[in-house]
Amino acid sequence: MIGPSPAWLALALALPTATGPAAAGALDRSVLATLQSPAGWTELRTDSDGLVVRSKPATGRTAFQGELPLPASVDRDRLWRLLSDIDGHTKHGDQLAEAKVFLRQGKAMEYFQVMVPPPLMPGSQRYWFGHTELEDAVGGNPAHRRRCWSGLPPGEAAAARAGVKARHPRAIEGPMTHGCWELRPTAQGHSLVYTTVSDPGGSVPDVVARSLTSRTLPDNMRNFVRAAQR
């Protein structure tokens, strides 16, 4: 298979990241309100480190939530920086082939993430384009930080989408993604909360997507926590 030329690859990877025109995407507040509501969640398990995994129906799919109490050894400011640094997410774990912000406007960013294809299943590689916004003090509480996202509309970011498709011609764009990373104050200290719902598209059955997410979500959370302890 002939890949993109070096010149095209360099151009595609050098997408603008400086402050530019207003971000075209937007958060779907209705879906995010459903995800952030405590109603409807079913606890699936609690791991030995206290990480609780939950699920509930949302947008015709299954949403998942992980909540992990943060040890005192975790630098919460560093953890927040790691969660906000989308370009650096490929350093934490082995799930991402690419992650890049291509537009910034204040606390809003537009970005893409390309998943690593599952072993022996190159046709199952997926990628998502999203719009995300940072909240440094949710509800006026500086101890509560949150980064939520919703998928970018299909008509946006044509150049970035073309670049991803050129580098990953067999990958499929997931048609839907929403979620939030949160540093949430609790009576005992702080928790890291990760809530997400997505549609991988293609022919992946929902039962397979649920199984993968329930396993990868806790691993993803622990990777960030470990990185913030260094």
Coordinates of C-alpha atoms in Angstrom, one line a residue:
M1 CA 0.0 0.0 0.0
I2 CA 1.4 3.4 -1.0
G3 CA 1.2 5.9 1.8
P4 CA 1.1 9.7 1.7
S5 CA 4.1 11.6 0.5
P6 CA 6.5 13.1 3.1
A7 CA 5.4 16.6 2.1
W8 CA 1.7 15.8 2.5
L9 CA 2.3 14.0 5.8
A10 CA 4.2 17.0 7.1
L11 CA 1.5 19.3 6.0
A12 CA -1.2 17.2 7.5
L13 CA 0.5 16.9 10.9
A14 CA 1.3 20.6 11.0
L15 CA -2.3 21.6 11.3
P16 CA -2.8 25.0 13.0
T17 CA -2.9 25.0 16.8
A18 CA -2.6 28.7 17.5
T19 CA -5.6 30.7 18.4
G20 CA -7.7 31.1 15.3
P21 CA -11.3 31.7 14.4
A22 CA -14.0 30.7 16.8
A23 CA -14.4 27.0 17.2
A24 CA -17.1 25.6 14.9
G25 CA -18.2 22.7 17.1
A26 CA -20.2 22.9 20.3
L27 CA -21.0 20.7 23.3
D28 CA -24.3 18.9 23.3
R29 CA -25.5 20.1 26.7
S30 CA -28.5 17.8 26.7
V31 CA -26.4 14.6 26.3
L32 CA -23.8 15.8 28.7
A33 CA -26.5 16.6 31.3
T34 CA -27.7 13.0 31.0
L35 CA -24.2 11.7 31.5
Q36 CA -23.5 13.9 34.5
S37 CA -26.8 13.1 36.2
P38 CA -26.4 10.6 39.1
A39 CA -29.7 9.0 38.0
G40 CA -29.9 5.7 36.2
W41 CA -26.4 4.4 36.8
T42 CA -25.9 0.7 37.6
E43 CA -22.7 -0.3 39.4
L44 CA -20.9 -3.0 37.5
R45 CA -18.0 -3.6 39.9
T46 CA -15.6 -2.0 42.4
D47 CA -11.9 -2.9 42.0
S48 CA -9.4 -3.3 44.7
D49 CA -8.1 0.2 44.4
G50 CA -11.6 1.6 44.9
L51 CA -12.3 2.3 41.2
V52 CA -16.1 2.0 40.6
V53 CA -17.3 1.2 37.1
R54 CA -20.9 2.1 36.2
S55 CA -23.1 2.0 33.1
K56 CA -26.5 3.3 32.0
P57 CA -28.4 3.7 28.7
A58 CA -27.8 7.0 26.9
T59 CA -28.4 8.2 23.2
G60 CA -29.3 4.7 22.2
R61 CA -26.0 3.3 23.4
T62 CA -24.4 2.3 26.7
A63 CA -22.6 5.0 28.7
F64 CA -19.9 4.1 31.1
Q65 CA -18.5 5.9 34.1
G66 CA -15.4 5.3 36.2
E67 CA -14.8 6.9 39.5
L68 CA -11.4 6.5 41.2
P69 CA -10.5 8.0 44.6
L70 CA -7.2 9.9 44.2
P71 CA -4.3 8.9 46.5
A72 CA -2.7 11.7 48.4
S73 CA 0.5 11.2 46.3
V74 CA -1.3 12.4 43.1
D75 CA -0.4 16.0 42.1
R76 CA -3.9 17.2 41.1
D77 CA -2.6 20.2 39.2
R78 CA -0.3 17.9 37.2
L79 CA -3.2 15.5 36.6
W80 CA -5.4 18.3 35.3
R81 CA -2.6 19.4 32.9
L82 CA -2.2 15.9 31.6
L83 CA -6.0 15.5 31.0
S84 CA -6.0 18.8 29.2
D85 CA -3.0 18.1 27.0
I86 CA -4.7 16.1 24.3
D87 CA -1.6 16.1 22.1
G88 CA 0.2 14.3 24.9
H89 CA -2.4 11.5 25.4
T90 CA -0.5 9.1 23.2
K91 CA 2.1 8.9 25.9
H92 CA -0.3 7.4 28.4
G93 CA -1.0 3.8 27.5
D94 CA -1.2 2.0 24.2
Q95 CA -4.7 2.8 23.0
L96 CA -4.0 5.8 20.8
A97 CA -2.1 6.0 17.5
E98 CA -2.6 9.7 17.2
A99 CA -4.1 12.6 19.2
K100 CA -3.9 16.2 18.0
V101 CA -5.5 19.6 18.7
F102 CA -5.9 21.5 15.4
L103 CA -7.8 24.5 16.6
R104 CA -7.8 26.4 19.9
Q105 CA -10.0 29.3 21.0
G106 CA -9.8 30.3 24.6
K107 CA -10.9 27.3 26.7
A108 CA -12.3 25.5 23.6
M109 CA -10.3 23.1 21.4
E110 CA -11.1 20.9 18.4
Y111 CA -9.1 17.7 18.0
F112 CA -9.0 14.2 16.7
Q113 CA -7.9 10.9 18.3
V114 CA -7.1 7.8 16.3
M115 CA -7.2 4.5 18.1
V116 CA -4.7 1.7 17.7
P117 CA -6.4 -1.2 15.8
P118 CA -7.0 -4.3 17.9
P119 CA -4.6 -7.1 17.3
L120 CA -5.3 -9.1 14.2
M121 CA -8.2 -6.7 13.4
P122 CA -6.8 -3.8 11.3
G123 CA -10.2 -3.2 9.8
S124 CA -11.6 -2.3 13.2
Q125 CA -9.5 0.8 13.7
R126 CA -11.6 3.9 14.7
Y127 CA -11.1 7.6 15.0
W128 CA -13.1 10.5 16.4
F129 CA -13.2 14.2 15.9
G130 CA -14.3 16.3 18.8
H131 CA -15.0 19.7 20.3
T132 CA -13.9 20.0 24.0
E133 CA -14.1 22.8 26.6
L134 CA -12.2 23.3 29.8
E135 CA -13.9 24.3 33.1
D136 CA -11.4 25.3 35.8
A137 CA -14.0 25.9 38.5
V138 CA -17.2 24.0 38.0
G139 CA -20.0 25.8 39.9
G140 CA -17.5 28.3 41.2
N141 CA -15.5 25.7 43.1
P142 CA -11.8 25.8 42.0
A143 CA -11.3 22.3 43.3
H144 CA -13.8 20.9 40.7
R145 CA -12.4 20.9 37.2
R146 CA -13.9 19.4 34.1
R147 CA -13.2 18.8 30.5
C148 CA -16.2 17.7 28.4
W149 CA -16.5 17.0 24.8
S150 CA -18.9 16.2 22.0
G151 CA -18.3 15.0 18.5
L152 CA -17.5 17.5 15.7
P153 CA -20.2 17.7 13.0
P154 CA -19.2 15.8 9.8
G155 CA -19.0 18.9 7.6
E156 CA -16.3 20.5 9.8
A157 CA -12.5 20.2 9.7
A158 CA -12.3 18.8 6.2
A159 CA -8.5 19.2 5.9
A160 CA -7.9 17.5 9.2
R161 CA -10.2 14.7 8.3
A162 CA -8.5 14.2 4.9
G163 CA -5.1 14.0 6.7
V164 CA -6.3 11.3 9.1
K165 CA -7.9 9.3 6.3
A166 CA -4.7 9.6 4.2
R167 CA -2.6 8.2 7.1
H168 CA -5.1 5.6 8.2
P169 CA -7.0 4.6 5.0
R170 CA -8.7 1.6 6.6
A171 CA -9.9 3.4 9.7
I172 CA -13.6 4.3 10.2
E173 CA -14.7 7.5 11.9
G174 CA -17.0 6.9 14.8
P175 CA -20.3 8.8 14.2
M176 CA -20.9 9.8 17.9
T177 CA -18.9 10.6 21.0
H178 CA -19.6 12.5 24.2
G179 CA -18.0 12.5 27.6
C180 CA -16.2 14.3 30.4
W181 CA -13.0 14.0 32.5
E182 CA -13.5 15.5 36.0
L183 CA -11.4 16.2 39.0
R184 CA -14.3 16.1 41.5
P185 CA -14.0 17.0 45.2
T186 CA -15.4 14.5 47.7
A187 CA -15.9 14.2 51.4
Q188 CA -12.7 12.1 51.5
G189 CA -10.6 14.2 49.2
H190 CA -10.8 14.1 45.4
S191 CA -11.9 11.6 42.7
L192 CA -11.0 11.2 39.1
V193 CA -14.3 10.7 37.2
Y194 CA -14.4 9.6 33.5
T195 CA -17.8 9.4 31.8
T196 CA -18.3 8.5 28.1
V197 CA -20.7 7.3 25.5
S198 CA -19.8 6.6 21.9
D199 CA -20.8 4.8 18.7
P200 CA -17.9 3.2 16.9
G201 CA -19.8 2.9 13.7
G202 CA -19.3 0.1 11.2
S203 CA -20.3 -3.4 12.0
V204 CA -19.1 -3.5 15.7
P205 CA -22.0 -4.9 17.7
D206 CA -22.9 -2.9 20.8
V207 CA -22.1 -5.9 23.0
V208 CA -18.5 -5.9 21.7
A209 CA -18.2 -2.2 22.2
R210 CA -19.5 -2.4 25.7
S211 CA -17.0 -5.2 26.6
L212 CA -14.1 -3.2 25.2
T213 CA -15.0 0.1 26.9
S214 CA -15.6 -1.6 30.3
R215 CA -12.0 -2.9 30.2
T216 CA -10.2 0.0 28.6
L217 CA -11.9 2.8 30.6
P218 CA -10.3 1.8 34.0
D219 CA -6.9 1.2 32.3
N220 CA -7.0 4.7 30.8
M221 CA -7.9 6.3 34.1
R222 CA -5.1 4.5 36.0
N223 CA -2.6 5.5 33.3
F224 CA -3.2 9.2 33.9
V225 CA -3.1 8.8 37.7
R226 CA 0.2 7.0 37.5
A227 CA 1.6 9.7 35.3
A228 CA 0.5 12.4 37.8
Q229 CA 2.4 10.6 40.6
R230 CA 5.8 10.8 38.9

